[in-house]
Short mmCIF file of C-alpha atoms in Angstrom, two decimals:
data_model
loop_
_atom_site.label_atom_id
_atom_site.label_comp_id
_atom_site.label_asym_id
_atom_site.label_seq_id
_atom_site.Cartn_x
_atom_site.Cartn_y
_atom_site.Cartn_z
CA UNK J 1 -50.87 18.69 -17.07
CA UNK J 2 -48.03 17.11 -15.44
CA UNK J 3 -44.52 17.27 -16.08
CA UNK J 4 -42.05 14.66 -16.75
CA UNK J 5 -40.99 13.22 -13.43
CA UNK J 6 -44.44 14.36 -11.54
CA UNK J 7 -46.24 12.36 -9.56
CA UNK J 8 -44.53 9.22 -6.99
CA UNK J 9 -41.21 7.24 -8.18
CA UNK J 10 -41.89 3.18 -9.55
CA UNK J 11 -39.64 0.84 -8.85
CA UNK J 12 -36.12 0.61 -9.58
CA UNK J 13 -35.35 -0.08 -13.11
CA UNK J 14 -38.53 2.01 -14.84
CA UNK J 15 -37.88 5.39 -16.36
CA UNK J 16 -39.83 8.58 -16.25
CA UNK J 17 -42.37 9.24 -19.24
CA UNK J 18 -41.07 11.08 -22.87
CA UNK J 19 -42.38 14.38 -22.26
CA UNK J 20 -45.15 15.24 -24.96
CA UNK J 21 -44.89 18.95 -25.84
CA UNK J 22 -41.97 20.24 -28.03
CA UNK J 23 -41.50 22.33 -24.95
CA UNK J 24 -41.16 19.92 -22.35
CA UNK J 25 -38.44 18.27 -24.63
CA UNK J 26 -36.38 21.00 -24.82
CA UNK J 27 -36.47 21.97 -21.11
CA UNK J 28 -35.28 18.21 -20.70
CA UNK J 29 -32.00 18.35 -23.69
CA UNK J 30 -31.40 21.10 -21.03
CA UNK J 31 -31.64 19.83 -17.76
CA UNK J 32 -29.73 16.63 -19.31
CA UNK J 33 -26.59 18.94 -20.89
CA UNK J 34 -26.73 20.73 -16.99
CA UNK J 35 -26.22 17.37 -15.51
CA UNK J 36 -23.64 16.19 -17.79
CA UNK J 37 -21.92 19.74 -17.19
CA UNK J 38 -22.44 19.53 -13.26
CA UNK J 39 -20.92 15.90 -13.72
CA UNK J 40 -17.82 17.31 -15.62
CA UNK J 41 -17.23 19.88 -13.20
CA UNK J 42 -17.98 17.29 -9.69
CA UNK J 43 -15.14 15.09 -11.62
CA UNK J 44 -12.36 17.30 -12.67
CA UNK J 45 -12.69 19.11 -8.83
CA UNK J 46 -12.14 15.41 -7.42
CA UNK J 47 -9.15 14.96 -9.81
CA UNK J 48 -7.40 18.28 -8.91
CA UNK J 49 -8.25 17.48 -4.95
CA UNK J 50 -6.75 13.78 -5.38
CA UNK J 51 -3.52 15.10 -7.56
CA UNK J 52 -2.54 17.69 -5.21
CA UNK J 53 -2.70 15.44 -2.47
CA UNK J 54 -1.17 12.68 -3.71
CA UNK J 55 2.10 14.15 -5.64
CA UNK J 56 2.68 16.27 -2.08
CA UNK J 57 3.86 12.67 -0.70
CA UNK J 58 3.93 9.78 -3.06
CA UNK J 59 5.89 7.32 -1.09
CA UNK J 60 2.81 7.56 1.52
CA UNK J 61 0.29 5.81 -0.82
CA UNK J 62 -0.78 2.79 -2.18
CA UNK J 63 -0.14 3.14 -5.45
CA UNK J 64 3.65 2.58 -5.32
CA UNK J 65 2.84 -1.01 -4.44
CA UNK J 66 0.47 -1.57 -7.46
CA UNK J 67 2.77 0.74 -9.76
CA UNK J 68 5.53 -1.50 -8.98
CA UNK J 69 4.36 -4.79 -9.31
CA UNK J 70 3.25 -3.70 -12.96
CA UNK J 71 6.79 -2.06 -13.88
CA UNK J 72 8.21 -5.66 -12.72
CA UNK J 73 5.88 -7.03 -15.46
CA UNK J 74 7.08 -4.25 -17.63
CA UNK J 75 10.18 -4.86 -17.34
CA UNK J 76 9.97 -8.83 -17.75
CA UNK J 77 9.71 -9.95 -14.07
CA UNK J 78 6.50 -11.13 -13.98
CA UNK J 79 7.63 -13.96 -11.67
CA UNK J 80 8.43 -11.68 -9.34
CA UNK J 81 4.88 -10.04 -8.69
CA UNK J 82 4.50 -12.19 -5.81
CA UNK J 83 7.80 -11.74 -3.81
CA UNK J 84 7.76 -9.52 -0.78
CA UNK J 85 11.07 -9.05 -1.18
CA UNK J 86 11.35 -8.29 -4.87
CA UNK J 87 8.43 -5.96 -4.60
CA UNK J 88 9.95 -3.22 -2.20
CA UNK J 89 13.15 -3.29 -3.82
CA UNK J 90 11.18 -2.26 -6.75
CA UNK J 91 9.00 0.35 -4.86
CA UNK J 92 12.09 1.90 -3.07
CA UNK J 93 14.32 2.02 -6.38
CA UNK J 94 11.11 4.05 -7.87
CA UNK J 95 10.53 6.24 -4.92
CA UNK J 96 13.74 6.03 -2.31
CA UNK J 97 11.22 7.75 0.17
CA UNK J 98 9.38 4.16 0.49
CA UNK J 99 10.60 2.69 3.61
CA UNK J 100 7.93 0.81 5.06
CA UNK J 101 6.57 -2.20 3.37
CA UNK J 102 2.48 -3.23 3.37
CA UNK J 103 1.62 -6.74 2.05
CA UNK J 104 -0.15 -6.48 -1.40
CA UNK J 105 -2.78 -8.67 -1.84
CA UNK J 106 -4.09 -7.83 -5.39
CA UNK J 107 -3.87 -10.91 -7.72
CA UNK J 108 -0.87 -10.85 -10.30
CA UNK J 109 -3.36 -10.84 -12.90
CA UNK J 110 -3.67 -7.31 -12.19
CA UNK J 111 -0.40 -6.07 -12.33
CA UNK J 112 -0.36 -8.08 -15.74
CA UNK J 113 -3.62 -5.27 -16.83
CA UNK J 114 -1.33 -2.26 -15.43
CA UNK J 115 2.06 -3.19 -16.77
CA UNK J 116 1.04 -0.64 -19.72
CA UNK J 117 0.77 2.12 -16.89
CA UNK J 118 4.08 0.43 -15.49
CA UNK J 119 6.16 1.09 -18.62
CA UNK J 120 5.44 4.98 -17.52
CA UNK J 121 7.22 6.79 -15.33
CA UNK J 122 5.51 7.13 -11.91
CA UNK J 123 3.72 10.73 -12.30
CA UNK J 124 2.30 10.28 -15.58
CA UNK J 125 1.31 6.97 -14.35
CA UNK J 126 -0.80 8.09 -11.30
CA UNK J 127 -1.87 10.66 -13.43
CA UNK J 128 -3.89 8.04 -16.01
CA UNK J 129 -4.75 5.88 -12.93
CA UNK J 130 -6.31 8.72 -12.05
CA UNK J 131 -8.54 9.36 -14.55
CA UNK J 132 -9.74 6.46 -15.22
CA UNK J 133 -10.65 6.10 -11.17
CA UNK J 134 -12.51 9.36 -12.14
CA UNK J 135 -14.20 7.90 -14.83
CA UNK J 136 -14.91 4.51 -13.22
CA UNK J 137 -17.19 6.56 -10.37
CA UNK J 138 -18.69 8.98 -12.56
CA UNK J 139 -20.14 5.78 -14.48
CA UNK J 140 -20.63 4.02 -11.48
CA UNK J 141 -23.21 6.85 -10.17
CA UNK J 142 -24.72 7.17 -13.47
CA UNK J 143 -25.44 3.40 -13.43
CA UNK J 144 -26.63 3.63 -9.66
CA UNK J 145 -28.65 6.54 -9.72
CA UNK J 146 -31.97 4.58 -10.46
CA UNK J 147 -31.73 2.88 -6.97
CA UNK J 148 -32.41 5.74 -5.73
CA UNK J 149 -35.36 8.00 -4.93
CA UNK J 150 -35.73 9.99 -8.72
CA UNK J 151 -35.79 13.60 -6.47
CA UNK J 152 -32.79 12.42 -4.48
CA UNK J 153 -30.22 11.36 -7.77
CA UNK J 154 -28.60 14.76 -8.03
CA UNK J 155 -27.51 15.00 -4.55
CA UNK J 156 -26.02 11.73 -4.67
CA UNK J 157 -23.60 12.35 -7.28
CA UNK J 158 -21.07 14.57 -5.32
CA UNK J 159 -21.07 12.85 -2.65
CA UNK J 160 -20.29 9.87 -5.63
CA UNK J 161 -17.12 11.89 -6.50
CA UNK J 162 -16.36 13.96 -3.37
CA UNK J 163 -17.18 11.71 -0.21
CA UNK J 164 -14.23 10.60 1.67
CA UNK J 165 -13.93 6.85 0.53
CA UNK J 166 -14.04 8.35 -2.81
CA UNK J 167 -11.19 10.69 -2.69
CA UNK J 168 -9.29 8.62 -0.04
CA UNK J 169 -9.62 5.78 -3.13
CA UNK J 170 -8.29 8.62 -5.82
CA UNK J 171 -5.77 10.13 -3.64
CA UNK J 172 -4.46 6.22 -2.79
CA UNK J 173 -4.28 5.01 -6.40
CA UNK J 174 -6.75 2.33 -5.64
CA UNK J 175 -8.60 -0.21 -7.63
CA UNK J 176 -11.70 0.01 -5.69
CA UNK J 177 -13.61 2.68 -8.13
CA UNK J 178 -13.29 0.11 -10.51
CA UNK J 179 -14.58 -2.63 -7.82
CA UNK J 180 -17.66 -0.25 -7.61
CA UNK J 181 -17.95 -0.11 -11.74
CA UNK J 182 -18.11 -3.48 -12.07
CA UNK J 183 -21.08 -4.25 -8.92
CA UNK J 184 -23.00 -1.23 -10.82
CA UNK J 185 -23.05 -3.04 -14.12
CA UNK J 186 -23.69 -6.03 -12.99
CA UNK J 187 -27.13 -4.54 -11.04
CA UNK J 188 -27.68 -3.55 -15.60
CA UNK J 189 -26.07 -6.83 -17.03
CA UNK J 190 -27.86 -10.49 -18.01
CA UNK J 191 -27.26 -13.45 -15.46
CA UNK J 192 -24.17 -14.62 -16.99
CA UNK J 193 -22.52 -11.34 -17.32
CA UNK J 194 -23.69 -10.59 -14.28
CA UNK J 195 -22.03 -13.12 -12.81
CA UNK J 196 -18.66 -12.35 -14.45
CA UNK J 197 -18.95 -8.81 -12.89
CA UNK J 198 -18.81 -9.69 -9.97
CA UNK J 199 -16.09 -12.29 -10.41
CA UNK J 200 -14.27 -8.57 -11.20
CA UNK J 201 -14.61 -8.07 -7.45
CA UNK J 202 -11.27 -10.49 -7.28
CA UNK J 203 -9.09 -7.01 -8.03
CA UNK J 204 -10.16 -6.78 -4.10
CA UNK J 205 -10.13 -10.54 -3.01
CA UNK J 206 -10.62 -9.50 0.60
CA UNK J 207 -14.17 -8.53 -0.83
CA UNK J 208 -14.94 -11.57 -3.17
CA UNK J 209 -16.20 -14.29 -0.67
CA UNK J 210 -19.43 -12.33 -0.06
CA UNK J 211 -20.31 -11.54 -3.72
CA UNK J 212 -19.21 -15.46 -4.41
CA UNK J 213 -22.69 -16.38 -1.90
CA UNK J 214 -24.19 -14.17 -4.49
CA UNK J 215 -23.30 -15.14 -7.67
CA UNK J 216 -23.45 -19.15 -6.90
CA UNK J 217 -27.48 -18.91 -6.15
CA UNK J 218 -28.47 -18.32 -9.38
CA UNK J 219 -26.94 -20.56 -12.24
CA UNK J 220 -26.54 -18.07 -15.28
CA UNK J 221 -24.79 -15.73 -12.48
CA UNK J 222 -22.79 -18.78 -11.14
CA UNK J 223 -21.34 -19.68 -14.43
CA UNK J 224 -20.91 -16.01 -15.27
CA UNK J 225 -18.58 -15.66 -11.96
CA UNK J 226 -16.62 -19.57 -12.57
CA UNK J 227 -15.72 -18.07 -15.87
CA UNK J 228 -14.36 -14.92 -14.07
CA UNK J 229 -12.94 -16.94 -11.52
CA UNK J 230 -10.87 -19.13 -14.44
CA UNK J 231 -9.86 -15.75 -16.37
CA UNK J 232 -8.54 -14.16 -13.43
CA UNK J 233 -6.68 -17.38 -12.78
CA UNK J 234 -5.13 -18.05 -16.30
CA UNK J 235 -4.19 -14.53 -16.11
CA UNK J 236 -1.90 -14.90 -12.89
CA UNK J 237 -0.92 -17.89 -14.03
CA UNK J 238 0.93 -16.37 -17.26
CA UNK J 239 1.98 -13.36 -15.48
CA UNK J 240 3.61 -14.92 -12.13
CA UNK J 241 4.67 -18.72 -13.10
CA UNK J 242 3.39 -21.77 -10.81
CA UNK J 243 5.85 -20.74 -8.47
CA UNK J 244 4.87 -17.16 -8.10
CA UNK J 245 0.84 -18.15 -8.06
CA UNK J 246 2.31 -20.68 -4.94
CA UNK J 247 3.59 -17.92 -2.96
CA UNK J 248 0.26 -15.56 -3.60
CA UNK J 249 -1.81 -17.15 -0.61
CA UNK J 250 1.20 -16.78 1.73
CA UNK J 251 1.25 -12.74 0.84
CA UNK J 252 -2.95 -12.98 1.37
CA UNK J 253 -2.52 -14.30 4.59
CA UNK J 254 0.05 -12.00 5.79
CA UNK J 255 -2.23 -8.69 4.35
CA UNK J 256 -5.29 -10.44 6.22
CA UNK J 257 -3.64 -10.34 9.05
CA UNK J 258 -2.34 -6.56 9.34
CA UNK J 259 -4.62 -4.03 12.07
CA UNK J 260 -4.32 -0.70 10.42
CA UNK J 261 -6.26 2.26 11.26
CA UNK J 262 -9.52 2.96 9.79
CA UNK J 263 -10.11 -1.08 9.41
CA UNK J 264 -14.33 -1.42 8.34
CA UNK J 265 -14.07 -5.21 9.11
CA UNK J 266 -16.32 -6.66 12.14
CA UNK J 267 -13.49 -9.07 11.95
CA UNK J 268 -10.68 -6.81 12.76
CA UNK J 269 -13.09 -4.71 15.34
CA UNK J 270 -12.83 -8.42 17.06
CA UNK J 271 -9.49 -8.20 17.08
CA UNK J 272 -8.78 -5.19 18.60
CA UNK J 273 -10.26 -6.51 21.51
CA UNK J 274 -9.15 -10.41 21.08
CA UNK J 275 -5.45 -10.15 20.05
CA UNK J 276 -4.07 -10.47 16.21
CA UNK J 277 -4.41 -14.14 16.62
CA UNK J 278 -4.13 -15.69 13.03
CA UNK J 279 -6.50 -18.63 13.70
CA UNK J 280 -8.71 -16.29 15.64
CA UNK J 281 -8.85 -13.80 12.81
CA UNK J 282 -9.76 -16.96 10.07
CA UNK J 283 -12.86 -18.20 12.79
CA UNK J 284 -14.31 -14.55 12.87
CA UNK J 285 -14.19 -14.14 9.19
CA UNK J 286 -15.85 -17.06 8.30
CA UNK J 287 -18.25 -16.45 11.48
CA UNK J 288 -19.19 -13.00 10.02
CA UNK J 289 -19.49 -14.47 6.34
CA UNK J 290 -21.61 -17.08 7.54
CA UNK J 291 -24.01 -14.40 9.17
CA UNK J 292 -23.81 -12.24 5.79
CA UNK J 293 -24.88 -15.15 3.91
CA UNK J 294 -28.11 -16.30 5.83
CA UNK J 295 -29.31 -12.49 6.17
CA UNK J 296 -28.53 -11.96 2.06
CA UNK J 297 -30.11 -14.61 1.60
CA UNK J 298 -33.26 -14.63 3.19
CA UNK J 299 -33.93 -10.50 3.06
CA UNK J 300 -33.99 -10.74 -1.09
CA UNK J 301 -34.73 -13.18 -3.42
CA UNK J 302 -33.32 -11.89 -6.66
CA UNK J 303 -29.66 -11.26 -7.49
CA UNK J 304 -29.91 -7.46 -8.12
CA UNK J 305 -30.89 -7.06 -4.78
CA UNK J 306 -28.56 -9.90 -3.23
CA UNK J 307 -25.91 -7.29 -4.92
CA UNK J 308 -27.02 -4.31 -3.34
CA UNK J 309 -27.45 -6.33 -0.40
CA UNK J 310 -23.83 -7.56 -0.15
CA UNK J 311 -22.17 -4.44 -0.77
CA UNK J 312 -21.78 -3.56 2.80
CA UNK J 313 -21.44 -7.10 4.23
CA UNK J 314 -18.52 -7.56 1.70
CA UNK J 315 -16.70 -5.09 3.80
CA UNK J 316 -18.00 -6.03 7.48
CA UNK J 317 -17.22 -9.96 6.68
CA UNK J 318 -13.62 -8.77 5.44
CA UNK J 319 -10.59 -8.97 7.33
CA UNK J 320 -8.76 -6.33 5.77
CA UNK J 321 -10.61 -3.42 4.28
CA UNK J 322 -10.25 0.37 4.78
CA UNK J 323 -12.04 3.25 4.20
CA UNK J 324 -10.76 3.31 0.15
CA UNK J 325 -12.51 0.21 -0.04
CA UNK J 326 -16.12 1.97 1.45
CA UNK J 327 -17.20 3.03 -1.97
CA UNK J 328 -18.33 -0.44 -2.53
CA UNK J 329 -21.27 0.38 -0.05
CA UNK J 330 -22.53 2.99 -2.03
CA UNK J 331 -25.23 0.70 -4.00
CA UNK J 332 -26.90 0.20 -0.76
CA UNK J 333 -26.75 3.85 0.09
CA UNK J 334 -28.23 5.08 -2.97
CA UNK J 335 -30.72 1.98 -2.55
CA UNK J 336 -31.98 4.04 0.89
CA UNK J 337 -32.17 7.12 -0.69
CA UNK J 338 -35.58 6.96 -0.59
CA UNK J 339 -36.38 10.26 0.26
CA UNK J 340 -35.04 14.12 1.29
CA UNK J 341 -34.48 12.70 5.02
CA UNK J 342 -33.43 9.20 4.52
CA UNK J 343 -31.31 10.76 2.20
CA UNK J 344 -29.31 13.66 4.17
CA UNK J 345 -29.33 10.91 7.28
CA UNK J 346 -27.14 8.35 5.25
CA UNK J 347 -25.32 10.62 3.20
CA UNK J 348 -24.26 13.07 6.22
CA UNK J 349 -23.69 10.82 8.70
CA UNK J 350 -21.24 8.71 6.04
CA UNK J 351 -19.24 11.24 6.52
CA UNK J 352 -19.35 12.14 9.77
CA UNK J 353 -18.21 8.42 9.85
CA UNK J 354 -15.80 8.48 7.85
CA UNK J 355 -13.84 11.59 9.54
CA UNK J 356 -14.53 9.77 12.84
CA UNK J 357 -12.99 6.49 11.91
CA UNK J 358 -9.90 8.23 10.11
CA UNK J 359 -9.42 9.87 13.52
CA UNK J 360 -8.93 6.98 15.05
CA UNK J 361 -12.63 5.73 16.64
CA UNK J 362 -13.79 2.41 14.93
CA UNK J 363 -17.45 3.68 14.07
CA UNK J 364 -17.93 2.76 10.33
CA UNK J 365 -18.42 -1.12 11.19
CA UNK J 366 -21.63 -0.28 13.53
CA UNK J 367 -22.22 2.37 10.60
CA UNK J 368 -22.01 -0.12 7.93
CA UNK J 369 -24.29 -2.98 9.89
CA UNK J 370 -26.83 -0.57 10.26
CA UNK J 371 -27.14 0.31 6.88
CA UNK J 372 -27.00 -3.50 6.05
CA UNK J 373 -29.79 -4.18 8.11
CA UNK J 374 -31.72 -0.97 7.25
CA UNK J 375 -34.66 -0.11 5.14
CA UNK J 376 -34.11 0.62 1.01
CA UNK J 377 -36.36 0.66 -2.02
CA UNK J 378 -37.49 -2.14 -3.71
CA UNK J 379 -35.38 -3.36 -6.93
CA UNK J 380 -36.76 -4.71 -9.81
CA UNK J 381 -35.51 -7.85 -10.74
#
């Protein structure tokens, strides 16, 4: 007699069998307490890792710029969320180590969400950013595991917390766990719902146009994102005035534009080769989101799998993304985790990758197309 689990995985979406005998239920409470223990532990090692990192040089990482766009909301200067200028005064009065200035692109809506984090001061801020980064992957994986292979879900889950878009993401402060959260509910979620999940992907709007191709060809999913769309809207609209929402696509433009190292984009690979050209940059992102659409498109039929689908085109079609924002590829790795070799090949070699293109050598683009255009398991609709 078999045991729960024997015999080969079903599609995405069905579960293993109740095991029959009192026996077999038992061994199961315990293998489900080791993984929730194993989970515990894989989380608090990435928070330590991610803490120590960050508080050795705080003015180095992105969350300064997100930290103080929500104390300028704290503090009743909402209108100011969108003002280069306004923002690193802020940034260097918290931290007078902050001497260089990067565009931030995130929508004032969010600092409106993090203005309780910005009426902290900036250690015991990270720290709850932190953990709730932590949180957002650990749910993520839980929620993604059943793309994958059912032998292969336990060794996806450190590389979940551990892999180096994941700590890169804690250690930087970034919203980007949460990015990944959202896409993994909506794969669980009912059309409309769905839909406004992936709306969320607007905390990153260098990442939304792709998952907008997705949401729009299926109505429940369309209205779903719209009403997104409209909340995320109303939101910046309170938070930053009309005149601070005017300025907001001047400061998109200007983060689009920037060639920083470790760039995923096939857009900015362009670039590198082309000249920062801002006209030229515009052409090859809507070139390369053009391509993403027609290959989404016709390689699935059903949303779920237009999700998984998108996640890495969302960063090739970008014009600004870095390796933070690679842990919104990791539906479509766990999707090709369909067995032991499929899954050290995509798992080991992401981080081979990853080192690589921190070093300096563009390689996660090429990485990222072929594991666009590569095999996974089928998804259940």
């Amino acid at each position: 007699m078999g045991c729960a689990g024997d015999g080969a995985p079903g599609p995405v979406g069905e579960r293993d069998p109740h095991p029959l005998l009192p026996g077999h239920r038992a061994h199961e409470h315990r293998r489900r307490v080791t993984r929730v223990a194993r989970g515990l532990v894989l989380a608090l090692a990435a928070w330590l890792v991610a803490f120590a990192v960050h508080t050795a040089e705080p003015a180095g990482y992105d969350f300064i710029a997100l930290y103080a766009t929500a104390r300028l909301v704290a503090t009743g200067h909402g209108g100011e969320v969108t003002d280069p200028a306004a923002q690193f005064a802020m940034e260097h009065a918290i931290l007078s180590e902050r001497t260089v200035f990067l565009f931030d692109p995130n929508v004032p809506a969010l600092a409106l969400l993090m203005a309780p984090l910005g009426a902290l001061p900036y250690t015991p801020a990270y720290a709850a950013m932190l953990t709730l980064g932590v949180a957002a992957l650990l749910g993520a994986a839980a929620l993604l595991a059943p793309l994958a292979a059912a032998e292969q879900r336990a060794r996806l889950l450190p590389f979940a917390l551990l892999a180096p878009p994941s700590l890169i993401a804690l250690v930087e402060g970034q919203t980007t766990p949460f990015v990944l959260l959202a896409l993994a509910a909506a794969l669980r979620a009912p059309p409309f719902w769905s839909g406004a999940l992936l709306g969320a992907t607007a905390l990153r709007p260098q990442l939304l146009p792709v998952f907008a191709i997705v949401a729009l060809t299926r109505r429940g999913t369309a209205a779903g994102f719209a009403a997104a769309l409209v909340a995320v809207a109303t939101l910046s609209l309170a938070v930053a005035g009309v005149d601070g929402l005017a300025r907001y696509p001047l400061l998109v433009s200007l983060a689009a534009e920037q060639l920083r190292p470790g760039e995923l984009g096939l857009p900015a690979l362009a670039r590198r080769g082309l000249g920062p050209d801002a006209g030229l940059n515009a052409a090859l992102t809507l070139a390369a989101a053009a391509i993403a659409a027609v290959v989404i498109v016709r390689r699935s039929r059903d949303v779920r799998s237009r999700t998984v689908d998108a996640s890495p085109w969302s960063l090739l079609t970008a014009p600004h993304a870095l390796l933070h924002d690679g842990v919104v590829a990791y539906p479509a790795i766990a999707a090709a985790a369909t067995g032991t070799r499929a899954t050290a090949l995509w798992v080991g070699s992401s981080v081979v990758v990853a080192l690589v293109q921190q070093a300096g050598v563009p390689l996660a683009p090429l990485w990222l197309l072929a594991l666009a255009l590569g095999p996974r398991r089928a998804i259940r609709p």
